[in-house]
Amino acid sequence: EVQLVESGGGLVQPGRSLKLSCAASGFTFTDYAMAWVRQAPKKGLEWVATISYDGGRSYYRDSVNGRFTFSRDNAKSTLYLQMDSLRSEDTATYYCARFLDYYDGSPFAYWGQGTLVTVSS
Amino acid sequence: NIVMTQSPKSMSISVGDRVTMNCKASQNVYNNIAWYQQKPGQSPKLLIYYTSNRFNRVPDRFTGSGYGTDFTLTINSVQAEDAAFYYCQRIYISPLTFGSGTKLEIK
């Protein structure tokens, strides 16, 4: 059974940093690109970032590019999202998600339960 | 970037009715659309991908159709457990943009 478990969310002041983690299990981690998707309170879904199966390539939505860094440790089957220079508009539940297949444009077939990040003074 | 527009924003349907919700892309996305269901307090779940393919164990009352810029999710004989938000998403090419969602309420 595919499982994705996020952690690391919390309350953080504007301008500060936070690092999220996502532990994956139940599938061959190195076969899949992965992604982060966020959802602001009472709002819709927003793709944040994607990382290739080997971690060699990552890309981001414009509003987080240069502030967020997506990485993975394939030995630990774990993803990381380093979020720097946080803004109030980054407040959201952050989900890690696995693509349906090897292609990083396929749909998000599996989702974690999410971790809430609140950016506020 | 492509904009995905969903309509209606909300709808209230009786159990057993048929419901249709729409997703319009601002440019041709061919058949590269997915649909997700999100119930309150839960993570989204993949329902349909590449316009019309049902994901694992999705009931066959859920049907996707369309091509190019106009897409439809149909639920035949709506059940009480179908109350949720439904999101379309442009897939295949980044950015993987979502629509703003349709809220389905059951009377």
Tab-separated table of C-alpha atoms in Angstrom, chain B residues 57-107:
chain	number	residue	atom	x	y	z
B	57	ARG	CA	-11.680	1.314	-7.614
B	58	VAL	CA	-13.478	4.475	-8.766
B	59	PRO	CA	-17.158	3.573	-9.217
B	60	ASP	CA	-18.380	3.484	-12.792
B	61	ARG	CA	-21.021	6.120	-12.030
B	62	PHE	CA	-18.164	8.628	-12.493
B	63	THR	CA	-17.520	9.410	-16.170
B	64	GLY	CA	-15.219	11.946	-17.798
B	65	SER	CA	-15.498	13.304	-21.325
B	66	GLY	CA	-14.329	16.111	-23.576
B	67	TYR	CA	-11.362	17.173	-25.694
B	68	GLY	CA	-9.403	20.298	-26.439
B	69	THR	CA	-10.757	23.031	-24.185
B	70	ASP	CA	-14.064	21.715	-22.824
B	71	PHE	CA	-14.387	18.847	-20.392
B	72	THR	CA	-17.138	17.322	-18.289
B	73	LEU	CA	-17.348	15.144	-15.203
B	74	THR	CA	-20.655	13.300	-14.951
B	75	ILE	CA	-21.885	11.420	-11.910
B	76	ASN	CA	-24.780	9.111	-12.649
B	77	SER	CA	-27.127	8.316	-9.797
B	78	VAL	CA	-25.405	10.502	-7.211
B	79	GLN	CA	-24.911	8.953	-3.780
B	80	ALA	CA	-24.757	10.726	-0.422
B	81	GLU	CA	-21.045	9.930	-0.147
B	82	ASP	CA	-20.344	11.893	-3.347
B	83	ALA	CA	-20.731	15.187	-1.457
B	84	ALA	CA	-17.341	16.843	-1.976
B	85	PHE	CA	-15.321	19.380	-3.897
B	86	TYR	CA	-14.303	18.314	-7.399
B	87	TYR	CA	-11.233	19.748	-9.109
B	88	CYS	CA	-10.044	19.433	-12.672
B	89	GLN	CA	-6.340	19.670	-13.486
B	90	ARG	CA	-4.332	20.157	-16.604
B	91	ILE	CA	-1.763	17.375	-16.728
B	92	TYR	CA	1.093	16.271	-18.999
B	93	ILE	CA	2.835	19.681	-19.207
B	94	SER	CA	3.825	21.956	-16.320
B	95	PRO	CA	2.560	23.992	-14.689
B	96	LEU	CA	0.040	21.361	-13.636
B	97	THR	CA	-2.747	23.856	-13.067
B	98	PHE	CA	-5.911	23.093	-11.126
B	99	GLY	CA	-9.327	24.609	-11.598
B	100	SER	CA	-10.944	26.433	-8.689
B	101	GLY	CA	-13.321	23.569	-7.947
B	102	THR	CA	-17.021	22.717	-7.908
B	103	LYS	CA	-18.742	22.036	-4.593
B	104	LEU	CA	-21.332	19.279	-4.758
B	105	GLU	CA	-23.907	19.235	-1.985
B	106	ILE	CA	-26.509	16.547	-1.518
B	107	LYS	CA	-30.002	17.692	-0.594
